[in-house]
mmCIF file of C-alpha atoms in Angstrom:
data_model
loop_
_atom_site.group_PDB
_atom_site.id
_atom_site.type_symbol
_atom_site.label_atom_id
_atom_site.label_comp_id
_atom_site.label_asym_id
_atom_site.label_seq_id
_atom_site.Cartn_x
_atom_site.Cartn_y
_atom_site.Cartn_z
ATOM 1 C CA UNK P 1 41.498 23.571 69.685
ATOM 2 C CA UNK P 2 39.226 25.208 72.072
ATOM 3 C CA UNK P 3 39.559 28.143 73.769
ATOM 4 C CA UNK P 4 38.344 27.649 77.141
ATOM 5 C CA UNK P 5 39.054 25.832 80.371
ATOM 6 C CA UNK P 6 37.352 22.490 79.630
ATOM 7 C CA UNK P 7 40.313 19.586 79.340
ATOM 8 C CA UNK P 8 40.709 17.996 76.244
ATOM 9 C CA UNK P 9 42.269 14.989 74.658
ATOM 10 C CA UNK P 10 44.642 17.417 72.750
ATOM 11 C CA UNK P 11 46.042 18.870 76.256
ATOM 12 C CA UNK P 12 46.170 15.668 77.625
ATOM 13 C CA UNK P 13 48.316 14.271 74.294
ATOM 14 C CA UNK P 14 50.448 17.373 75.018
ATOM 15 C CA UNK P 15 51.170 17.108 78.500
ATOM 16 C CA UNK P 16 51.648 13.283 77.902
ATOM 17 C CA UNK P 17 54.749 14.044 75.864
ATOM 18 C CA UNK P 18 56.372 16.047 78.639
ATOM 19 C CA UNK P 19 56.081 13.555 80.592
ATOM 20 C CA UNK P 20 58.435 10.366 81.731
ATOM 21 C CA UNK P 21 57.504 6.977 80.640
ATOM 22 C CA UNK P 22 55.337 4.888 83.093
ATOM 23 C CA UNK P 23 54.494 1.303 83.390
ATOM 24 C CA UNK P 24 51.796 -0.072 80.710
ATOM 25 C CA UNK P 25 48.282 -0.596 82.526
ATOM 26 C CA UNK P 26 46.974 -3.968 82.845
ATOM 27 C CA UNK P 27 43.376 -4.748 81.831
ATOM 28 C CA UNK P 28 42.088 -3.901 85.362
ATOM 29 C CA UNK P 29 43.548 -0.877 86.283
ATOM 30 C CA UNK P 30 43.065 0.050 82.644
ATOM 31 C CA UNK P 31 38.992 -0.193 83.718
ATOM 32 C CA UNK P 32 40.334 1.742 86.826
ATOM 33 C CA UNK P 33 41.555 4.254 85.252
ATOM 34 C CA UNK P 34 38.434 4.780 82.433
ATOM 35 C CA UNK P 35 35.894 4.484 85.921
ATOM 36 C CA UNK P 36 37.846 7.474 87.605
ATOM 37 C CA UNK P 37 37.921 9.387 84.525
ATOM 38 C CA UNK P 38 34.428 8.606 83.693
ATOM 39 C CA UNK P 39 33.334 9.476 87.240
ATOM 40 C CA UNK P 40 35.529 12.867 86.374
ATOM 41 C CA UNK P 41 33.574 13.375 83.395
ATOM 42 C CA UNK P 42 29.905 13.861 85.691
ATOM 43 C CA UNK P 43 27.398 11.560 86.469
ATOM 44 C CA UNK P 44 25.345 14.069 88.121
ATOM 45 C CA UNK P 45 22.067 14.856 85.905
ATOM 46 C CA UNK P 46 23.074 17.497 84.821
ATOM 47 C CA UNK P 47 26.146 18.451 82.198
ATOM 48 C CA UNK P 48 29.621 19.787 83.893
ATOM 49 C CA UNK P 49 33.198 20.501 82.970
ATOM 50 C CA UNK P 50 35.434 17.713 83.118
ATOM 51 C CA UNK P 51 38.138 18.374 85.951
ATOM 52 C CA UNK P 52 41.681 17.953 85.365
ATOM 53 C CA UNK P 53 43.262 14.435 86.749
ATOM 54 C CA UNK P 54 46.746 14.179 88.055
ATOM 55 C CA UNK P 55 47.971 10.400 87.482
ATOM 56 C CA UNK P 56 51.418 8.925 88.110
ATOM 57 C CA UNK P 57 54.097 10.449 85.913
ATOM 58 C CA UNK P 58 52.029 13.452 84.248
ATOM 59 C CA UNK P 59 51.832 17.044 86.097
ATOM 60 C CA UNK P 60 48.352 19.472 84.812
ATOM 61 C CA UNK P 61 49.589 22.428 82.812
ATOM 62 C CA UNK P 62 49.638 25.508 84.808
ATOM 63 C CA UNK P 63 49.068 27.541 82.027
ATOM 64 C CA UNK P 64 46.549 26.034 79.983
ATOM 65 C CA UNK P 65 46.420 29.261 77.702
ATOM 66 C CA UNK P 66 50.258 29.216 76.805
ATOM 67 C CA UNK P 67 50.462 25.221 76.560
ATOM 68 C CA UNK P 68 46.827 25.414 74.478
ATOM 69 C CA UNK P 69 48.174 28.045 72.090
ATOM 70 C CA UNK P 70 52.356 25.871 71.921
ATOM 71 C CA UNK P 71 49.258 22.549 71.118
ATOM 72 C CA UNK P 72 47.158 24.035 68.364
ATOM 73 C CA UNK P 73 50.444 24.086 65.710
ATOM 74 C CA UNK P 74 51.238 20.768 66.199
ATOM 75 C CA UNK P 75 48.146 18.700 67.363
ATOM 76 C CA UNK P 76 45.247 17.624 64.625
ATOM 77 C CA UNK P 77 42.490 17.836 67.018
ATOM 78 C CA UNK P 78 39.007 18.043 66.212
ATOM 79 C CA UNK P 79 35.519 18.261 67.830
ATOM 80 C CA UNK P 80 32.772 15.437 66.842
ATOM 81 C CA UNK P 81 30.082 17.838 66.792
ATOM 82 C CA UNK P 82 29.199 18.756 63.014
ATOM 83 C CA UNK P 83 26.099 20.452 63.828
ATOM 84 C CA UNK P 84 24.098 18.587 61.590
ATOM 85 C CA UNK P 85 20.778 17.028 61.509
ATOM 86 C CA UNK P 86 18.876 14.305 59.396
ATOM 87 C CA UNK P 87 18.331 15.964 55.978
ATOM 88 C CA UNK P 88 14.769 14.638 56.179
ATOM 89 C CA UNK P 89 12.101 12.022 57.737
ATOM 90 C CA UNK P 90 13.612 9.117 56.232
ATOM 91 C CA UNK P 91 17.091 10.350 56.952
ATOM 92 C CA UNK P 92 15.966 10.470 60.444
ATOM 93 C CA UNK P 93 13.512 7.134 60.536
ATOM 94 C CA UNK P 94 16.908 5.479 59.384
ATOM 95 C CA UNK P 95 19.720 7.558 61.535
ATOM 96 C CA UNK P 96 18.027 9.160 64.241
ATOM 97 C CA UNK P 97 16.950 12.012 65.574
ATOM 98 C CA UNK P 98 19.544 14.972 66.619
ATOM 99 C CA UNK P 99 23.051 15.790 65.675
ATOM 100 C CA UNK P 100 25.040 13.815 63.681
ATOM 101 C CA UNK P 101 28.351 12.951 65.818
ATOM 102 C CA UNK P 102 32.113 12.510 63.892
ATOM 103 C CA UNK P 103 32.823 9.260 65.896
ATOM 104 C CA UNK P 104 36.278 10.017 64.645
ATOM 105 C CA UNK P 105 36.457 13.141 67.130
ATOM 106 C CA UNK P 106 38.853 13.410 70.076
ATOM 107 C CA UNK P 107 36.108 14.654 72.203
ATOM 108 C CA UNK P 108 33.673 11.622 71.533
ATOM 109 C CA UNK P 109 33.787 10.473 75.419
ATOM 110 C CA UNK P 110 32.946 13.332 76.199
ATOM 111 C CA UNK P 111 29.956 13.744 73.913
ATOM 112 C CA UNK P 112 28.547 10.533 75.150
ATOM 113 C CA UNK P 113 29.022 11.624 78.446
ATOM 114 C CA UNK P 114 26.957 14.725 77.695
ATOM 115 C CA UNK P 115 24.500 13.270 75.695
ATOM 116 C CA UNK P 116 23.377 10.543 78.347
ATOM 117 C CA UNK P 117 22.988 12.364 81.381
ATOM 118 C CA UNK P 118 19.630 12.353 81.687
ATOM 119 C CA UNK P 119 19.060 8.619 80.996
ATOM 120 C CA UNK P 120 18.801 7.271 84.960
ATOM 121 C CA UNK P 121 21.079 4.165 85.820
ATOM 122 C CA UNK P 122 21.146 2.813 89.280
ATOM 123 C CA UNK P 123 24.154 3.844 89.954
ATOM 124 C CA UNK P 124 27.149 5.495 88.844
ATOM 125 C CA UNK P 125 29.075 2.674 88.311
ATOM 126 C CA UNK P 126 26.674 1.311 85.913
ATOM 127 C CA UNK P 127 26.888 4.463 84.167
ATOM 128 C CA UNK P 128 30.439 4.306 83.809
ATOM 129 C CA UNK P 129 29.926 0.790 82.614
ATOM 130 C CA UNK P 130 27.487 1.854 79.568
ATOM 131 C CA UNK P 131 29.564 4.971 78.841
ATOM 132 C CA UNK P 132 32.799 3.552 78.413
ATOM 133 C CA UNK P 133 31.028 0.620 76.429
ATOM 134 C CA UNK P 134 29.734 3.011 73.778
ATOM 135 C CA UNK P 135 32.960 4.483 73.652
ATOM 136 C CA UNK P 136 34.641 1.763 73.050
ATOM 137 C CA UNK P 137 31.912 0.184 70.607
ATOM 138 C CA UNK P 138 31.507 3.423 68.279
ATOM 139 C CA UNK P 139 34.984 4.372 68.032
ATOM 140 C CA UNK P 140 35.988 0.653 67.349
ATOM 141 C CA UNK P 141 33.076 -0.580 65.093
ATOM 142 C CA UNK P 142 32.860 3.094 62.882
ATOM 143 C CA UNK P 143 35.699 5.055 63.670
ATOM 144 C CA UNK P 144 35.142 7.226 60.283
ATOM 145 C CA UNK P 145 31.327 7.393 60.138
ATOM 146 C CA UNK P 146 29.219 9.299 61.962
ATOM 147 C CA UNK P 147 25.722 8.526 64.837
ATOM 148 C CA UNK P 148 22.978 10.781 66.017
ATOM 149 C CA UNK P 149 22.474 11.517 69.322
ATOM 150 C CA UNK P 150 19.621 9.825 68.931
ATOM 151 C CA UNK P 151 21.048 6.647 68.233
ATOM 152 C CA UNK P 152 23.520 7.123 71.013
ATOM 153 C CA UNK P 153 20.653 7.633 73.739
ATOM 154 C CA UNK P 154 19.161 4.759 72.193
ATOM 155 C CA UNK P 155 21.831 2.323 72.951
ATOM 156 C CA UNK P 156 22.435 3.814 76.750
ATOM 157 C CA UNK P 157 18.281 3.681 77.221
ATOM 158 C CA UNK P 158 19.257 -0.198 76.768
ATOM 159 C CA UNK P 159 21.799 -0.344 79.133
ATOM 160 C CA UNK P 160 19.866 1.288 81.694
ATOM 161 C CA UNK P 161 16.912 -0.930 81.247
ATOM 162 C CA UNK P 162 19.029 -3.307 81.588
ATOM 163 C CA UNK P 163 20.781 -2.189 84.476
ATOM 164 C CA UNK P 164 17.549 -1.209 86.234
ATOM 165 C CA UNK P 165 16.138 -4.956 85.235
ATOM 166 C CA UNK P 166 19.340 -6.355 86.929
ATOM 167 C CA UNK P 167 18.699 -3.860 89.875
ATOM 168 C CA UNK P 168 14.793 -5.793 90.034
ATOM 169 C CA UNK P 169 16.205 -9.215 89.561
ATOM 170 C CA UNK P 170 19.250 -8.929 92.590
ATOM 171 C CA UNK P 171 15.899 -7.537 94.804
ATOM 172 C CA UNK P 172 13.937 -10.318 93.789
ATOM 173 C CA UNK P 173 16.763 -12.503 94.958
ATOM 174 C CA UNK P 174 17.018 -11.091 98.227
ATOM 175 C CA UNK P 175 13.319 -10.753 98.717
ATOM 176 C CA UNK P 176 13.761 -7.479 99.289
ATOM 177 C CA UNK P 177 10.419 -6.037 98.360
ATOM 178 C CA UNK P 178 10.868 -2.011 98.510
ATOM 179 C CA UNK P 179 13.812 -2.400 96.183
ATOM 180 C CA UNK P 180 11.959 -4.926 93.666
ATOM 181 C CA UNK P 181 9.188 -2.227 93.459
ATOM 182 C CA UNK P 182 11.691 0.889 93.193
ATOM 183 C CA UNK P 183 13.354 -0.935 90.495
ATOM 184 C CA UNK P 184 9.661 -1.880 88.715
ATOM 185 C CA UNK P 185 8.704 1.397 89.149
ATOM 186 C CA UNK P 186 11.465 3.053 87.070
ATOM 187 C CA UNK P 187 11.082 0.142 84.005
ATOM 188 C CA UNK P 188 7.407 1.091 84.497
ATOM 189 C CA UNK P 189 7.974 4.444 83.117
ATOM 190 C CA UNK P 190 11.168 3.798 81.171
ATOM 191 C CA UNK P 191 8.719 4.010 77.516
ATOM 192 C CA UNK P 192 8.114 7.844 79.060
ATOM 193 C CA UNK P 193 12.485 8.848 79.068
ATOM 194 C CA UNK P 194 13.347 11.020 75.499
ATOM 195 C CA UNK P 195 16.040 9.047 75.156
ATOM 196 C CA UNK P 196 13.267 6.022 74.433
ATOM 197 C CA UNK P 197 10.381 8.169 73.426
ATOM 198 C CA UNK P 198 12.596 10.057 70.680
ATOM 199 C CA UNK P 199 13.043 6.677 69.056
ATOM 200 C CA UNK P 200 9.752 4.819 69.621
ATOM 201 C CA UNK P 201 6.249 6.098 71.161
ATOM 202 C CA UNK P 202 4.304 3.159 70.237
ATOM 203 C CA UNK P 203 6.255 0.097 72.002
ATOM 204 C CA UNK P 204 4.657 -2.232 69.561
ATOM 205 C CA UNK P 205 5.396 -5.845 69.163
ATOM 206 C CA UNK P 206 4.373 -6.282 65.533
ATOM 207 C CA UNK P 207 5.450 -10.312 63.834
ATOM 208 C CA UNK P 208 2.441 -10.969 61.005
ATOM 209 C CA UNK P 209 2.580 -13.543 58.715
ATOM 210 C CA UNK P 210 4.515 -12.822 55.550
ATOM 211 C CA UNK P 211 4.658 -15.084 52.082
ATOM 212 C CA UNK P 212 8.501 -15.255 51.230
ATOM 213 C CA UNK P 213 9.667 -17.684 48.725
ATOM 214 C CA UNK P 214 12.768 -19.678 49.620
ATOM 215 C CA UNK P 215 14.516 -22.224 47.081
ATOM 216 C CA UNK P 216 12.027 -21.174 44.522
ATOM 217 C CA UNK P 217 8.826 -22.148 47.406
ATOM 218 C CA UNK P 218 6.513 -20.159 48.473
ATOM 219 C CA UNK P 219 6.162 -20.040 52.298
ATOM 220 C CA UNK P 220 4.850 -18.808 55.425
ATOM 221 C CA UNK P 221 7.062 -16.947 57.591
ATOM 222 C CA UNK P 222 6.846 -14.677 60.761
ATOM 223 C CA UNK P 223 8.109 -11.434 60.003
ATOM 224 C CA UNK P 224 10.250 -9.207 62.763
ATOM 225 C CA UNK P 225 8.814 -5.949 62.093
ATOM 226 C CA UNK P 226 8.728 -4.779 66.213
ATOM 227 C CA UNK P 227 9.109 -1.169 67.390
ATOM 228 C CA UNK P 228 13.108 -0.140 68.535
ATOM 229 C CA UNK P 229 12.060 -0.379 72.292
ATOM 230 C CA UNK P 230 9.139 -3.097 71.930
ATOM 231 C CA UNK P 231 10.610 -5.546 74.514
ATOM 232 C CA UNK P 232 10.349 -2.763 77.233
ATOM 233 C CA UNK P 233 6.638 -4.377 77.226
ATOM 234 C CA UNK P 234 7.848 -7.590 77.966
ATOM 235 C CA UNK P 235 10.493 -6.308 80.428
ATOM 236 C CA UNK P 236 7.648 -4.544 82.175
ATOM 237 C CA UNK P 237 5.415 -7.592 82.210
ATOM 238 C CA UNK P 238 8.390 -9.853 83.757
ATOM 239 C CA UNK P 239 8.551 -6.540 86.784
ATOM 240 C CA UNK P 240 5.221 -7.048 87.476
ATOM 241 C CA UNK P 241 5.577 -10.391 88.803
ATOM 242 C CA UNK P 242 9.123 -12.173 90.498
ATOM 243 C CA UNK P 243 9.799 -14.465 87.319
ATOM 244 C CA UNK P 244 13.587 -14.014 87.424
ATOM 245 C CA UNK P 245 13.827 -16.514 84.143
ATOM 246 C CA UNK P 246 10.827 -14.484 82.238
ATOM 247 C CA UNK P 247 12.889 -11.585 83.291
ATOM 248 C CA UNK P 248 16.053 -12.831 81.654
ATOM 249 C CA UNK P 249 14.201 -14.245 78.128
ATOM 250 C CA UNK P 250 12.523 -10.255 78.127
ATOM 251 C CA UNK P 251 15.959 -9.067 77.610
ATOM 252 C CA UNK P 252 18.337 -11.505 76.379
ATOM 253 C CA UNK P 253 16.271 -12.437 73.478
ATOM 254 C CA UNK P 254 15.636 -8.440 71.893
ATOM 255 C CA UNK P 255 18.636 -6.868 73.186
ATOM 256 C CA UNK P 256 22.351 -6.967 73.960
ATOM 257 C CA UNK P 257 22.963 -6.205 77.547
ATOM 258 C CA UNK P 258 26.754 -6.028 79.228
ATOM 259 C CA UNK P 259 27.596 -8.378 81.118
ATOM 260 C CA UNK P 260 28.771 -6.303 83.557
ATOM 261 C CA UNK P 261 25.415 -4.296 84.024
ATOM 262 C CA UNK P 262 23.760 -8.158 84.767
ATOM 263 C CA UNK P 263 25.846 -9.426 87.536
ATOM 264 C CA UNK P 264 22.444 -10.641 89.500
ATOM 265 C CA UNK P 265 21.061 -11.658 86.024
ATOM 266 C CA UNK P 266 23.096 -13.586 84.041
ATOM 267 C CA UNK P 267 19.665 -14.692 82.284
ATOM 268 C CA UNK P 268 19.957 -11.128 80.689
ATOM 269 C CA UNK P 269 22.984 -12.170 78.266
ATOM 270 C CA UNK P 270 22.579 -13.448 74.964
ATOM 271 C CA UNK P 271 23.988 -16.315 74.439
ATOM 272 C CA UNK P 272 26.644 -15.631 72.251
ATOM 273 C CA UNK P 273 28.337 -13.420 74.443
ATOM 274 C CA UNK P 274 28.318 -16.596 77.619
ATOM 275 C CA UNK P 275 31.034 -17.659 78.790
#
């Protein structure tokens, strides 16, 4: 367990137990409750301690030394940072760049948190939105395996484009002009944020002609072979007009954005995940 002020899953487990039953949260205030603590976490640009949260039924340990120290005998709690790095270039062309995370660890919110900050969203809700997303994604999808940070800004760089693209399209709607260019503005440079750069510096869309033979034919196909962020091109070229449609296609058919990040642009979501 750590050893300094910063509140972790393994004090909250243990002042949990001392604590009297309360009523199971429903699917809203559960989203309450992750947006508070999310907001808790810091969505400042810069990294912070989380604060400690009193919610109905649980009281903060006064002494988080003594109840830290009671904690460590009894509680398996682990960090997700292993302090390891792609083993080489193809380790990384396939993983990512930066540290491997343990998506198994009890700190992984927190990590994401961290890791994200300075990947701009238009607001902090849509932060909290992405955040709890990848939470919720990683720990369910690959509990036992491990992401880079890399990988991790990767998939929040999408949510913010997309969030920044919904941002454009709710402007558009409004014909408010000062927020449809603010909005451009930041997709504009959105290839020039680490969190995209790290992964892809050539925003290429790349689909030649390849000879594949199917049922024992030979044919013609077009082959996939784009960039990670080439439909950032695309999403630019739909900001520099008021295409709301073009807009939506840009996104919905290279990447998976929320739902909830695309309230003004339901155009954005694949179509699988419609209603």
């Amino acid at each position: 367990m750590t050893t300094d002020d910063t509140w972790t899953d393994a004090h909250g487990a243990a002042v949990a137990d001392a604590a009297p039953p309360v009523d199971e949260l429903d699917d809203r205030q559960l989203e309450a409750s992750w947006a508070q603590v999310a907001g808790a976490m810091g969505s400042s640009t810069t990294p912070r301690r989380r604060r400690r949260l009193v919610t109905a039924g649980v009281v903060t340990v006064a002494a988080v030394g003594v109840a830290g120290s009671a904690a460590a005998g009894v509680l398996d709690w682990h960090t997700g940072h292993t302090g390891q790095g792609p083993v080489d270039r193809e380790d990384r062309r396939l993983g990512g760049p930066g540290e491997r995370i343990d998506l198994s660890g009890d700190d992984l919110a927190q990590i994401i948190v961290d890791v994200t900050q300075d990947v701009p969203f238009p607001s902090d809700r849509a932060r909290r939105i992405s955040n709890h997303t990848q939470y919720v994604e990683l720990r369910t999808n690959a509990p036992d395996e491990s992401a880079s940070t890399g990988a991790i800004r990767g998939f929040t760089a999408d949510d913010a484009i997309c969030s920044w693209a919904n941002a454009w399209a709710g402007a558009v709607r409004s014909g408010d002009d000062d927020a449809r260019e603010a909005a451009a503005a930041v997709l504009m440079e959105a290839g020039t944020w680490p969190a995209v750069s790290d992964l892809d510096t050539k925003l290429e869309i790349r689909r030649p002609h390849v000879t594949v033979v199917i049922d024992g034919k030979r044919q013609r196909v077009v082959a996939d072979d784009d960039t990670r962020f080439a439909y950032l091109t695309l999403v630019q070229d739909a900001a520099d007009g008021r295409s709301i449609p073009a807009m939506g296609d840009a996104l919905a058919l290279n990447v998976r954005c929320i739902p909830g990040l695309v309230p003004d642009l339901p155009q954005a979501i694949p179509a699988e995940m419609r209603p």
